[in-house]
Amino acid sequence: MENPEVLGKEGKRVVLLGNEAIARGAMESGVGVVACYPGTPSSEVPMTLSDVAQETKSLYFEWSTNEKVAYEVCAGAAWSGVRALTAMKHFGLNVAADSFFPVIFTGVKGGFVVVVADDPLGHSSAQSEQDTRFYYRMGKVPCLEPSDTQESKDLTKLAFEISERYEIPVVLRITTMVSHSAGTVKLGKIRKPKTTGKFVKDLKRYYNIRPNLQVLHAKLIEKLDKIEKEYGMRLNRIEGRGSLGIITSGVSYQYVKELGRLSNVKIAKLNLTHPISKAFVSKFLKGLKTVIVVEELEPVVENFVREVAKDVNSGLKIHGKDIMSRVGEYTPDSVLQAVAPILKLRKPDFRRHDQDLKKIKIPVRKPVFCPGCPHRSTFYAVRKVMGDNVVWAGDVGCYVLGIFEPFEMQDFMISMGASLGLTHGIKKVSKQKAVVFIGDSTFFHNGMPGLVNMARHGTKPLVMIMDNGITAMTGHQPHPGTEIDGMGIRRKPILIEDVARSFGIKNVRVVNAFDQKSLQSAIRELSKKDELCVIVSRGLCRLVMKRNVRAQGGTLTKFKVVNNQSINCKELVKKFACPAMVMKGGKVFIREDVCLGCGVCMQLAGKGDISPIVKGKKEKE
């Protein structure tokens, strides 16, 4: 277990991450089935429950192929009367959306909780600052939002209760700051999960096409109205009193509390953010002269407040996005700076502090591949063979770091698997050379349809599938190509090359990512062919390799620079950019404490310039 405290006894107070608290809440709710695809900032929820499943054998857990499949697995279990949970990042909900909406209409039998983690500022999500709250209004699905770790656990339990009582999926929406903040949690009793059930045929429930579709829709609206009436006043709360008001939810509530004790200000905290209770908001707005809505990203709550205010307090001054940004995440300081003039608070003078900070020159460092990363070797080989005049199609994974110097080999990166479809479109209207970079887990997630489409329609790029044997970027979770599943059970891996060949692609080559000679040779040969070609550049993530070798009592082979003045070695520092290779005083050195022994530098340097210094236990690539 990453954090054994998750399995602590009832009544104990422990420190947990928000995500770990959600996992504990699921355990206290008797969750029987958990299916997820990893996606930061939500990953610790399933990672924790995977550990629990392996250690206790009390529930079923799986790392599904993608979020849509995970959602469907959980829906099937919930249809059969077993409590289920799936967790995903905000983009994952896009993937699951095709099934997300219909299951809300059909409803469920067992409790079904969908944890969705939004990522304002894009800490771990480069593509957009998507606000998923619009999904919940459109889908007519209840949504709870915790503000801290204790609420993360408690609202997870409540979400299961609401879901089972009203036979409807319930969303638990979190953001990065709630997911990855640690706090004290009082543990409750772990409930023994029910892991077996039975699907009962019911055409009136599952026959979701017209004319029954409209019947289901009407029932859904009725459910939502009942939830609003029962929980709208109970779950949300009002603190303080005065003619000035602040209405907020999620982590933004914590920033409001950081303002300190506010006289003549009352605060409304929303825990149920869909449906927002009109009765609760009306009660809060009456008697106010001014209200400030503090919420990150889009003005979802603000728009609702404006609608309600027309009926109950038409002269009310409403502030929201006129004083606070729709971009990025908030901080206690940004909230203070925005509300201080209205609440007549004294703004701290940070000018001297800012001047002191400017005197400190902090080195700027862009993200880099880990030492020994197989992707660095692949990018280097492709660039060496194909030069610069190529369209580099990027995808989502560790290899997104190829966008930075010295490689600069990701011209775009949109969503998981999109590299293939986008390249197909470019190739259909252009004669430009194109290379697709996509990872193993991403290929299984959503890359296969794009490759099928290319094979079907005769598109002819070079597709580099970078197989590092794990879903590395989100914390080393297994995928269909690995031997061990989420329950710790050994499975037969599904080989990427077999999948590609089954699509009718003739030229599929598997190459050791750490063997530069073979890798460059394969790229040189297949890039010249006038047909769709696939190279599976296979090399285990070096961090996994390090862990495996240590577990066997061995050590990784390290390397040293023999000729510190070598021109080749100096070029490698610039063009290969391994963090273990450094230049000091015009000489090149390899830091033994950083080197993970991939050996690619020795292959690329001049003869005798680099050599091994420690022979460890034989490594299995």
Coordinates of C-alpha atoms in Angstrom, one line a residue:
M1 CA 0.0 0.0 0.0
E2 CA 1.3 3.5 -0.9
N3 CA -0.5 4.8 2.2
P4 CA -1.5 2.1 4.8
E5 CA -3.4 4.8 6.7
V6 CA -6.2 4.3 4.1
L7 CA -7.0 1.0 5.8
G8 CA -7.0 2.5 9.3
K9 CA -9.5 1.6 12.0
E10 CA -12.8 3.3 12.6
G11 CA -12.5 6.5 14.7
K12 CA -8.8 7.0 13.9
R13 CA -7.7 10.4 12.6
V14 CA -5.2 10.1 9.8
V15 CA -3.6 12.4 7.2
L16 CA -4.8 11.6 3.6
L17 CA -4.7 13.2 0.2
G18 CA -8.1 14.3 -1.1
N19 CA -8.0 11.4 -3.6
E20 CA -7.1 8.9 -0.9
A21 CA -10.0 10.2 1.2
I22 CA -12.4 9.6 -1.7
A23 CA -11.1 6.0 -1.9
R24 CA -11.7 5.5 1.8
G25 CA -15.2 6.9 1.5
A26 CA -15.8 4.4 -1.2
M27 CA -14.6 1.6 1.1
E28 CA -16.9 2.9 3.9
S29 CA -19.7 2.7 1.4
G30 CA -19.1 -0.9 0.5
V31 CA -18.0 -0.3 -3.1
G32 CA -17.9 -3.6 -5.0
V33 CA -16.6 -2.7 -8.4
V34 CA -14.1 0.0 -9.4
A35 CA -13.0 0.5 -13.0
C36 CA -10.9 3.4 -14.2
Y37 CA -8.4 4.7 -16.7
P38 CA -5.6 6.7 -15.0
G39 CA -5.7 10.4 -15.5
T40 CA -4.1 13.0 -13.3
P41 CA -5.3 14.7 -11.1
S42 CA -7.7 11.8 -10.3
S43 CA -5.2 8.9 -10.4
E44 CA -4.7 8.4 -6.7
V45 CA -8.3 7.4 -6.3
P46 CA -8.0 4.2 -8.4
M47 CA -4.4 3.6 -7.5
T48 CA -5.4 3.4 -3.8
L49 CA -8.4 1.2 -4.5
S50 CA -6.2 -1.1 -6.7
D51 CA -3.9 -1.5 -3.7
V52 CA -6.9 -2.3 -1.5
A53 CA -8.2 -4.8 -4.0
Q54 CA -4.9 -6.6 -4.1
E55 CA -4.3 -6.5 -0.4
T56 CA -7.8 -7.4 0.9
K57 CA -9.3 -9.2 -2.1
S58 CA -12.6 -7.6 -1.0
L59 CA -13.6 -5.8 -4.2
Y60 CA -13.1 -6.1 -8.0
F61 CA -10.8 -3.5 -9.5
E62 CA -9.7 -3.0 -13.1
W63 CA -7.6 -0.6 -15.2
S64 CA -9.9 -0.4 -18.2
T65 CA -8.9 0.4 -21.7
N66 CA -10.3 3.9 -21.5
E67 CA -12.8 6.0 -19.5
K68 CA -15.8 5.1 -21.7
V69 CA -15.2 1.4 -21.1
A70 CA -14.6 2.0 -17.4
Y71 CA -17.8 3.9 -17.1
E72 CA -19.7 1.2 -18.9
V73 CA -18.2 -1.6 -16.6
C74 CA -19.3 0.3 -13.5
A75 CA -22.8 1.0 -15.0
G76 CA -23.2 -2.7 -15.8
A77 CA -22.3 -3.6 -12.2
A78 CA -24.6 -0.9 -10.8
W79 CA -27.4 -2.2 -13.1
S80 CA -26.9 -5.5 -11.4
G81 CA -27.2 -4.1 -7.9
V82 CA -23.6 -3.7 -7.0
R83 CA -22.1 -0.4 -5.8
A84 CA -19.6 0.9 -8.3
L85 CA -17.1 3.8 -8.7
T86 CA -15.2 5.2 -11.6
A87 CA -12.8 8.1 -11.5
M88 CA -11.4 10.2 -14.3
K89 CA -9.9 13.5 -15.2
H90 CA -12.0 16.1 -16.9
F91 CA -10.9 15.0 -20.4
G92 CA -11.9 11.5 -19.5
L93 CA -15.5 12.6 -19.2
N94 CA -15.3 13.7 -22.9
V95 CA -14.3 10.1 -23.7
A96 CA -17.1 8.6 -21.6
A97 CA -19.8 11.1 -22.7
D98 CA -21.3 8.8 -25.3
S99 CA -22.4 6.5 -22.5
F100 CA -22.5 9.0 -19.7
F101 CA -25.8 10.6 -20.7
P102 CA -27.9 7.5 -21.6
V103 CA -27.1 5.8 -18.3
I104 CA -28.3 8.8 -16.4
F105 CA -31.6 8.3 -18.3
T106 CA -31.9 4.5 -17.5
G107 CA -30.7 5.0 -14.0
V108 CA -29.0 2.3 -11.8
K109 CA -29.9 -0.2 -9.1
G110 CA -26.7 -0.1 -7.0
G111 CA -25.0 3.1 -6.1
F112 CA -22.9 4.5 -8.9
V113 CA -20.4 7.4 -8.2
V114 CA -18.5 9.1 -11.0
V115 CA -15.5 11.0 -9.7
V116 CA -14.4 13.8 -12.1
A117 CA -11.3 15.9 -11.5
D118 CA -11.1 19.3 -13.2
D119 CA -7.7 20.9 -13.6
P120 CA -7.7 24.7 -13.5
L121 CA -4.3 26.1 -14.6
G122 CA -3.6 22.8 -16.4
H123 CA -1.1 21.4 -13.8
S124 CA -1.3 18.0 -15.5
S125 CA -3.6 18.7 -18.5
A126 CA -2.1 20.6 -21.3
Q127 CA -5.0 20.8 -23.8
S128 CA -7.6 23.1 -22.1
E129 CA -9.1 24.4 -18.9
Q130 CA -12.4 22.5 -19.4
D131 CA -15.1 23.1 -16.8
T132 CA -17.2 19.9 -16.6
R133 CA -20.0 21.5 -14.6
F134 CA -21.8 22.2 -17.9
Y135 CA -22.0 18.4 -18.4
Y136 CA -24.0 18.0 -15.3
R137 CA -26.5 20.6 -16.1
M138 CA -26.9 19.2 -19.6
G139 CA -27.1 15.6 -18.4
K140 CA -29.4 16.4 -15.4
V141 CA -27.1 14.5 -13.0
P142 CA -26.5 15.4 -9.3
C143 CA -23.1 16.8 -8.5
L144 CA -21.4 17.2 -5.1
E145 CA -18.3 19.3 -4.6
P146 CA -16.0 18.8 -1.5
S147 CA -13.8 21.6 -0.2
D148 CA -11.3 19.5 1.8
T149 CA -10.2 16.0 2.6
Q150 CA -12.8 15.3 5.3
E151 CA -15.6 16.4 2.9
S152 CA -14.0 14.3 0.1
K153 CA -14.6 11.2 2.2
D154 CA -18.0 12.2 3.6
L155 CA -19.5 13.4 0.3
T156 CA -18.3 10.2 -1.4
K157 CA -20.4 8.2 1.1
L158 CA -23.4 10.6 0.6
A159 CA -23.0 10.3 -3.2
F160 CA -23.5 6.5 -2.9
E161 CA -26.5 7.0 -0.7
I162 CA -28.2 9.5 -3.0
S163 CA -27.4 7.4 -6.1
E164 CA -28.9 4.2 -4.6
R165 CA -31.9 5.9 -3.1
Y166 CA -32.9 7.8 -6.3
E167 CA -31.4 5.2 -8.7
I168 CA -29.2 7.7 -10.5
P169 CA -25.5 8.1 -11.1
V170 CA -24.0 10.9 -8.9
V171 CA -20.9 12.9 -9.8
L172 CA -18.3 13.9 -7.2
R173 CA -16.5 16.9 -8.8
I174 CA -13.1 17.8 -7.5
T175 CA -10.2 20.0 -8.7
T176 CA -6.5 19.6 -8.5
M177 CA -6.1 21.5 -5.2
V178 CA -8.7 19.2 -3.5
S179 CA -7.2 16.0 -5.1
H180 CA -3.7 16.7 -4.1
S181 CA -4.0 18.6 -0.8
A182 CA -3.5 16.6 2.4
G183 CA -5.6 17.0 5.5
T184 CA -6.8 15.2 8.6
V185 CA -9.7 12.7 8.1
K186 CA -11.7 10.9 10.8
L187 CA -12.2 7.4 9.6
G188 CA -15.5 5.6 9.7
K189 CA -16.3 1.9 9.5
I190 CA -15.4 0.0 6.4
R191 CA -18.5 -1.7 5.0
K192 CA -18.2 -5.2 3.6
P193 CA -18.8 -4.9 -0.1
K194 CA -21.3 -6.7 -2.1
T195 CA -19.5 -8.0 -5.2
T196 CA -22.2 -10.2 -6.8
G197 CA -25.5 -9.2 -8.2
K198 CA -28.0 -10.0 -11.0
F199 CA -29.1 -8.0 -14.0
V200 CA -32.9 -8.0 -14.1
K201 CA -34.5 -7.4 -17.5
D202 CA -36.7 -4.3 -17.5
L203 CA -37.7 -2.9 -20.9
K204 CA -39.4 0.1 -19.3
R205 CA -36.1 1.1 -17.8
Y206 CA -33.6 0.1 -20.5
Y207 CA -35.7 0.7 -23.6
N208 CA -34.3 4.2 -24.1
I209 CA -35.6 5.0 -27.5
R210 CA -38.8 6.8 -28.4
P211 CA -41.6 6.8 -27.2
N212 CA -40.1 5.5 -24.0
L213 CA -37.2 7.9 -24.1
Q214 CA -39.5 10.8 -23.2
V215 CA -40.9 8.8 -20.3
L216 CA -37.4 8.2 -19.0
H217 CA -36.6 11.9 -19.5
A218 CA -39.6 13.0 -17.5
K219 CA -38.7 10.6 -14.6
L220 CA -35.2 11.9 -14.6
I221 CA -36.4 15.5 -14.2
E222 CA -38.7 14.3 -11.4
K223 CA -35.7 12.6 -9.6
L224 CA -33.6 15.8 -9.9
D225 CA -36.4 17.9 -8.5
K226 CA -36.8 15.6 -5.5
I227 CA -33.0 15.6 -4.9
E228 CA -33.0 19.4 -4.9
K229 CA -35.9 19.6 -2.4
E230 CA -34.4 17.0 -0.1
Y231 CA -30.7 18.0 -0.1
G232 CA -30.6 21.6 -1.4
M233 CA -31.2 23.1 2.1
R234 CA -29.6 20.3 4.0
L235 CA -26.3 20.0 2.2
N236 CA -25.6 23.7 1.6
R237 CA -25.0 26.1 4.5
I238 CA -24.9 29.8 5.4
E239 CA -22.3 31.2 7.7
G240 CA -22.3 34.7 9.4
R241 CA -24.8 37.5 8.8
G242 CA -24.7 40.9 7.1
S243 CA -25.7 42.9 4.0
L244 CA -22.7 41.7 2.0
G245 CA -22.6 38.1 0.8
I246 CA -20.2 35.6 -0.8
I247 CA -21.4 32.5 -2.4
T248 CA -18.8 29.8 -3.2
S249 CA -18.1 26.1 -3.5
G250 CA -15.2 23.6 -3.7
V251 CA -11.7 24.8 -3.0
S252 CA -12.7 28.4 -3.5
Y253 CA -14.5 28.2 -0.1
Q254 CA -11.1 27.7 1.5
Y255 CA -9.8 30.8 -0.1
V256 CA -12.8 32.8 1.1
K257 CA -12.2 31.5 4.6
E258 CA -8.6 32.7 4.3
L259 CA -9.9 36.3 4.3
G260 CA -10.4 35.9 8.1
R261 CA -13.3 36.9 10.2
L262 CA -15.5 39.2 8.1
S263 CA -18.0 41.5 9.9
N264 CA -21.3 42.3 8.1
V265 CA -20.5 39.4 5.6
K266 CA -22.4 36.2 5.3
I267 CA -21.1 33.2 3.3
A268 CA -23.1 30.6 1.4
K269 CA -21.2 27.3 0.8
L270 CA -22.6 25.0 -1.9
N271 CA -21.9 21.3 -1.5
L272 CA -24.6 20.3 -3.9
T273 CA -23.7 22.3 -7.1
H274 CA -26.2 20.6 -9.3
P275 CA -29.1 20.9 -9.0
I276 CA -28.4 24.2 -7.1
S277 CA -31.3 24.7 -4.7
K278 CA -33.3 27.8 -5.8
A279 CA -34.9 27.9 -2.3
F280 CA -31.5 28.0 -0.7
V281 CA -30.1 30.7 -2.9
S282 CA -33.3 32.7 -2.6
K283 CA -33.1 32.6 1.2
F284 CA -29.4 33.7 1.0
L285 CA -30.0 36.6 -1.3
K286 CA -32.9 38.2 0.5
G287 CA -31.7 41.2 2.4
L288 CA -28.3 41.5 0.7
K289 CA -27.1 44.7 -1.0
T290 CA -24.2 43.1 -2.7
V291 CA -23.1 39.5 -3.4
I292 CA -19.8 38.1 -4.7
V293 CA -19.7 34.8 -6.5
V294 CA -16.3 33.1 -6.0
E295 CA -15.8 30.1 -8.4
E296 CA -13.0 29.0 -10.6
L297 CA -13.3 28.9 -14.4
E298 CA -16.8 29.6 -15.9
P299 CA -19.6 31.6 -14.2
V300 CA -21.9 28.6 -13.7
V301 CA -23.0 29.5 -10.1
E302 CA -23.0 33.3 -11.0
N303 CA -25.4 32.8 -13.9
F304 CA -27.8 30.9 -11.6
V305 CA -27.5 33.6 -8.9
R306 CA -28.4 36.2 -11.5
E307 CA -31.5 34.2 -12.6
V308 CA -32.7 33.9 -9.0
A309 CA -32.0 37.5 -8.0
K310 CA -34.4 38.8 -10.7
D311 CA -37.2 37.3 -8.7
V312 CA -36.1 37.8 -5.1
N313 CA -33.8 40.8 -5.0
S314 CA -33.8 42.7 -8.3
G315 CA -31.7 45.6 -6.9
L316 CA -28.9 43.3 -5.8
K317 CA -25.4 44.1 -7.0
I318 CA -23.8 40.9 -8.2
H319 CA -20.1 40.5 -8.8
G320 CA -18.3 37.5 -10.2
K321 CA -16.3 37.4 -13.4
D322 CA -16.3 41.2 -13.6
I323 CA -13.7 41.2 -10.8
M324 CA -12.3 37.6 -11.0
S325 CA -10.7 35.8 -13.8
R326 CA -12.2 33.0 -15.9
V327 CA -8.7 31.7 -16.5
G328 CA -6.5 29.5 -14.3
E329 CA -7.0 28.6 -10.7
Y330 CA -7.5 31.0 -7.8
T331 CA -5.3 31.5 -4.7
P332 CA -6.0 33.1 -1.3
D333 CA -4.2 36.2 -2.6
S334 CA -6.0 36.5 -5.9
V335 CA -9.4 36.2 -4.1
L336 CA -8.3 38.9 -1.5
Q337 CA -7.1 41.3 -4.3
A338 CA -10.5 40.9 -6.1
V339 CA -12.9 41.3 -3.1
A340 CA -11.0 43.7 -1.0
P341 CA -12.4 46.9 -2.5
I342 CA -16.0 45.7 -2.2
L343 CA -15.6 44.3 1.3
K344 CA -13.4 47.3 2.3
L345 CA -10.6 45.0 3.3
R346 CA -7.0 46.3 3.6
K347 CA -4.9 45.0 0.7
P348 CA -1.4 43.8 1.8
D349 CA 1.4 45.7 0.2
F350 CA 3.6 43.2 -1.5
R351 CA 5.8 45.7 -3.4
R352 CA 8.8 45.2 -1.2
H353 CA 8.3 41.5 -1.2
D354 CA 8.1 41.5 -5.0
Q355 CA 11.3 43.6 -5.3
D356 CA 13.1 41.1 -3.1
L357 CA 11.9 38.2 -5.2
K358 CA 13.1 39.9 -8.4
K359 CA 16.6 40.0 -7.0
I360 CA 16.6 36.2 -6.7
K361 CA 17.4 34.7 -10.1
I362 CA 15.8 31.3 -10.2
P363 CA 17.1 29.2 -13.1
V364 CA 14.4 28.4 -15.7
R365 CA 14.3 24.7 -16.5
K366 CA 11.9 23.2 -19.0
P367 CA 10.5 19.7 -18.4
V368 CA 12.8 16.9 -19.6
F369 CA 12.7 13.2 -20.2
C370 CA 14.0 11.1 -17.3
P371 CA 17.5 9.7 -17.5
G372 CA 17.4 6.5 -19.5
C373 CA 14.0 7.2 -21.0
P374 CA 13.4 5.1 -24.1
H375 CA 11.5 7.9 -25.7
R376 CA 14.6 10.1 -25.8
S377 CA 16.4 7.4 -27.8
T378 CA 13.4 7.1 -30.2
F379 CA 13.2 10.9 -30.8
Y380 CA 16.9 11.1 -31.4
A381 CA 16.9 8.3 -33.9
V382 CA 14.0 9.6 -35.9
R383 CA 15.5 13.1 -36.1
K384 CA 18.9 11.7 -37.0
V385 CA 17.4 9.8 -40.0
M386 CA 14.6 12.0 -41.2
G387 CA 16.0 15.5 -40.6
D388 CA 13.8 18.6 -40.1
N389 CA 11.3 18.9 -43.0
V390 CA 8.7 16.6 -41.5
V391 CA 5.3 17.0 -39.8
W392 CA 5.7 15.7 -36.3
A393 CA 2.3 14.5 -35.0
G394 CA 2.2 14.4 -31.2
D395 CA -0.1 12.6 -28.7
V396 CA -0.7 12.5 -25.0
G397 CA 1.9 10.8 -22.7
C398 CA 5.4 11.2 -21.4
Y399 CA 6.6 11.7 -25.0
V400 CA 4.8 15.1 -25.1
L401 CA 8.1 16.3 -23.7
G402 CA 9.4 15.9 -27.2
I403 CA 7.9 19.3 -27.9
F404 CA 10.8 20.9 -26.0
E405 CA 14.4 21.5 -27.0
P406 CA 16.5 19.9 -28.3
F407 CA 14.0 17.7 -30.1
E408 CA 11.1 20.0 -30.9
M409 CA 9.3 17.1 -32.5
Q410 CA 5.6 17.6 -31.5
D411 CA 3.9 20.1 -33.9
F412 CA 0.6 19.6 -32.2
M413 CA -1.0 17.6 -29.3
I414 CA -4.8 17.6 -29.0
S415 CA -6.2 14.5 -27.3
M416 CA -5.5 10.9 -26.8
G417 CA -5.2 9.1 -30.1
A418 CA -5.8 12.3 -32.1
S419 CA -2.3 12.2 -33.7
L420 CA -3.5 9.5 -36.1
G421 CA -6.7 11.2 -37.3
L422 CA -5.0 14.6 -37.6
T423 CA -2.1 13.1 -39.6
H424 CA -4.6 11.3 -41.9
G425 CA -6.3 14.6 -42.6
I426 CA -3.0 16.4 -43.3
K427 CA -1.7 13.6 -45.6
K428 CA -5.0 13.6 -47.6
V429 CA -4.4 17.2 -48.7
S430 CA -0.6 17.4 -48.6
K431 CA 2.5 15.6 -49.8
Q432 CA 4.4 16.4 -46.7
K433 CA 6.3 13.7 -44.9
A434 CA 4.7 12.9 -41.6
V435 CA 5.7 10.9 -38.5
V436 CA 3.2 9.9 -35.8
F437 CA 4.4 9.6 -32.2
I438 CA 1.9 7.7 -29.9
G439 CA 2.5 5.7 -26.8
D440 CA 1.5 2.1 -25.9
S441 CA -1.3 3.0 -23.4
T442 CA -2.6 5.8 -25.6
F443 CA -2.7 3.4 -28.5
F444 CA -4.9 1.0 -26.6
H445 CA -7.0 3.9 -25.2
N446 CA -8.0 5.6 -28.4
G447 CA -5.3 5.1 -31.0
M448 CA -6.6 1.9 -32.6
P449 CA -9.6 3.5 -34.5
G450 CA -7.2 6.1 -36.0
L451 CA -4.8 3.4 -37.2
V452 CA -7.7 1.3 -38.7
N453 CA -8.9 4.4 -40.5
M454 CA -5.4 5.0 -42.0
A455 CA -5.2 1.4 -43.1
R456 CA -8.6 1.5 -44.6
H457 CA -8.1 4.7 -46.6
G458 CA -4.5 4.2 -47.7
T459 CA -2.7 6.9 -45.8
K460 CA 1.0 6.4 -45.7
P461 CA 2.8 8.1 -42.8
L462 CA 5.4 6.4 -40.5
V463 CA 3.8 5.6 -37.2
M464 CA 6.1 5.3 -34.2
I465 CA 4.4 3.5 -31.4
M466 CA 6.5 4.1 -28.3
D467 CA 6.1 1.1 -26.0
N468 CA 7.6 1.6 -22.6
G469 CA 5.6 -1.2 -21.1
I470 CA 3.5 0.9 -18.7
T471 CA 1.1 3.8 -18.4
A472 CA 4.1 5.9 -17.1
M473 CA 2.9 9.5 -17.0
T474 CA 0.2 9.0 -14.5
G475 CA 2.2 6.8 -12.1
H476 CA 3.0 3.4 -13.7
Q477 CA -0.4 1.8 -14.1
P478 CA -0.8 -1.4 -16.2
H479 CA -2.6 -1.5 -19.5
P480 CA -3.7 -4.3 -21.9
G481 CA -0.1 -4.8 -23.1
T482 CA 1.3 -5.5 -19.6
E483 CA 1.5 -8.8 -17.8
I484 CA 0.0 -7.8 -14.4
D485 CA -3.5 -6.3 -14.2
G486 CA -5.0 -4.0 -11.5
M487 CA -5.8 -6.9 -9.2
G488 CA -2.2 -8.2 -9.4
I489 CA -3.2 -11.1 -11.5
R490 CA -0.9 -12.3 -14.3
R491 CA -2.5 -11.9 -17.7
K492 CA -1.4 -12.6 -21.3
P493 CA -0.3 -9.3 -22.7
I494 CA -2.0 -8.1 -25.9
L495 CA 0.9 -7.2 -28.3
I496 CA 0.7 -4.0 -30.2
E497 CA 2.4 -5.5 -33.2
D498 CA -0.3 -8.2 -33.4
V499 CA -3.0 -5.6 -33.3
A500 CA -1.4 -3.5 -36.0
R501 CA -1.0 -6.6 -38.3
S502 CA -4.6 -7.6 -37.7
F503 CA -5.5 -4.3 -39.4
G504 CA -3.8 -5.5 -42.6
I505 CA -0.7 -3.4 -42.2
K506 CA 2.2 -5.4 -43.8
N507 CA 5.2 -3.4 -42.6
V508 CA 5.2 -3.7 -38.8
R509 CA 8.6 -3.8 -37.1
V510 CA 9.4 -4.2 -33.4
V511 CA 12.8 -2.6 -32.5
N512 CA 14.6 -2.2 -29.2
A513 CA 14.3 1.4 -28.3
F514 CA 17.8 1.4 -26.7
D515 CA 19.5 -0.1 -29.8
Q516 CA 20.3 3.0 -31.9
K517 CA 21.8 1.0 -34.8
S518 CA 18.7 -1.2 -35.2
L519 CA 16.3 1.7 -34.6
Q520 CA 17.9 4.0 -37.1
S521 CA 18.1 1.2 -39.7
A522 CA 14.4 0.4 -39.3
I523 CA 13.4 4.1 -39.5
R524 CA 15.6 4.6 -42.6
E525 CA 14.1 1.5 -44.4
L526 CA 10.4 2.0 -43.6
S527 CA 10.3 5.8 -44.0
K528 CA 11.2 5.3 -47.7
K529 CA 8.3 2.9 -48.4
D530 CA 5.2 4.3 -50.1
E531 CA 2.8 2.6 -47.7
L532 CA 1.6 2.8 -44.1
C533 CA 4.4 1.5 -41.8
V534 CA 4.5 1.0 -38.1
I535 CA 7.5 0.8 -35.9
V536 CA 7.0 -0.4 -32.3
S537 CA 9.9 1.2 -30.4
R538 CA 10.0 -1.0 -27.3
G539 CA 12.0 -0.3 -24.2
L540 CA 10.8 -0.6 -20.6
C541 CA 10.4 2.7 -18.7
R542 CA 13.8 3.0 -17.0
L543 CA 12.2 3.8 -13.6
V544 CA 10.3 0.5 -13.7
M545 CA 13.6 -1.2 -14.8
K546 CA 15.4 0.3 -11.8
R547 CA 12.6 -0.8 -9.4
N548 CA 12.7 -4.4 -10.9
V549 CA 16.4 -4.7 -10.7
R550 CA 16.5 -3.5 -7.1
A551 CA 13.8 -6.0 -6.2
Q552 CA 16.0 -8.7 -7.5
G553 CA 18.9 -7.5 -5.5
G554 CA 20.9 -6.2 -8.4
T555 CA 22.1 -2.8 -9.6
L556 CA 21.9 -1.0 -12.9
T557 CA 25.0 -0.6 -15.0
K558 CA 26.4 2.9 -14.8
F559 CA 28.5 4.7 -17.4
K560 CA 31.4 7.2 -17.3
V561 CA 33.0 9.5 -19.8
V562 CA 36.6 8.4 -20.6
N563 CA 37.4 11.2 -23.0
N564 CA 36.1 14.4 -21.3
Q565 CA 37.2 16.5 -24.3
S566 CA 35.4 14.4 -26.9
I567 CA 33.5 16.5 -29.5
N568 CA 31.0 13.7 -29.8
C569 CA 30.2 13.8 -26.1
K570 CA 29.8 17.6 -26.1
E571 CA 27.3 17.2 -29.0
L572 CA 25.4 14.6 -27.0
V573 CA 25.0 17.0 -24.1
K574 CA 23.2 19.4 -26.5
K575 CA 21.4 17.0 -28.9
F576 CA 20.7 13.9 -26.8
A577 CA 20.0 16.0 -23.6
C578 CA 20.2 13.2 -21.0
P579 CA 20.1 14.9 -17.5
A580 CA 22.9 12.6 -16.4
M581 CA 25.3 14.1 -18.9
V582 CA 26.7 17.5 -17.8
M583 CA 29.4 19.9 -19.0
K584 CA 31.6 21.6 -16.6
G585 CA 34.6 23.7 -17.4
G586 CA 34.5 22.6 -21.0
K587 CA 34.6 18.9 -20.0
V588 CA 31.8 16.3 -20.2
F589 CA 30.9 14.1 -17.2
I590 CA 28.2 11.6 -16.4
R591 CA 26.6 11.9 -13.0
E592 CA 26.6 8.5 -11.5
D593 CA 23.9 9.4 -9.1
V594 CA 21.6 10.3 -12.0
C595 CA 22.6 7.8 -14.7
L596 CA 20.1 4.9 -15.1
G597 CA 22.3 2.8 -17.4
C598 CA 20.4 2.7 -20.7
G599 CA 23.8 2.8 -22.5
V600 CA 22.6 4.8 -25.5
C601 CA 25.2 7.5 -24.9
M602 CA 28.0 4.9 -25.3
Q603 CA 26.5 3.8 -28.7
L604 CA 26.4 7.4 -30.0
A605 CA 29.7 8.6 -28.7
G606 CA 33.0 8.0 -30.4
K607 CA 34.7 4.7 -29.8
G608 CA 36.2 4.5 -26.3
D609 CA 34.7 7.9 -25.3
I610 CA 32.2 6.3 -22.8
S611 CA 32.4 3.0 -21.0
P612 CA 30.5 1.1 -18.3
I613 CA 31.8 1.5 -14.7
V614 CA 29.6 -0.9 -12.7
K615 CA 28.3 -4.2 -13.8
G616 CA 25.1 -5.0 -12.1
K617 CA 22.7 -7.9 -12.2
K618 CA 21.8 -8.8 -15.8
E619 CA 18.9 -6.6 -16.8
K620 CA 15.9 -8.0 -18.7
E621 CA 14.7 -5.5 -21.2

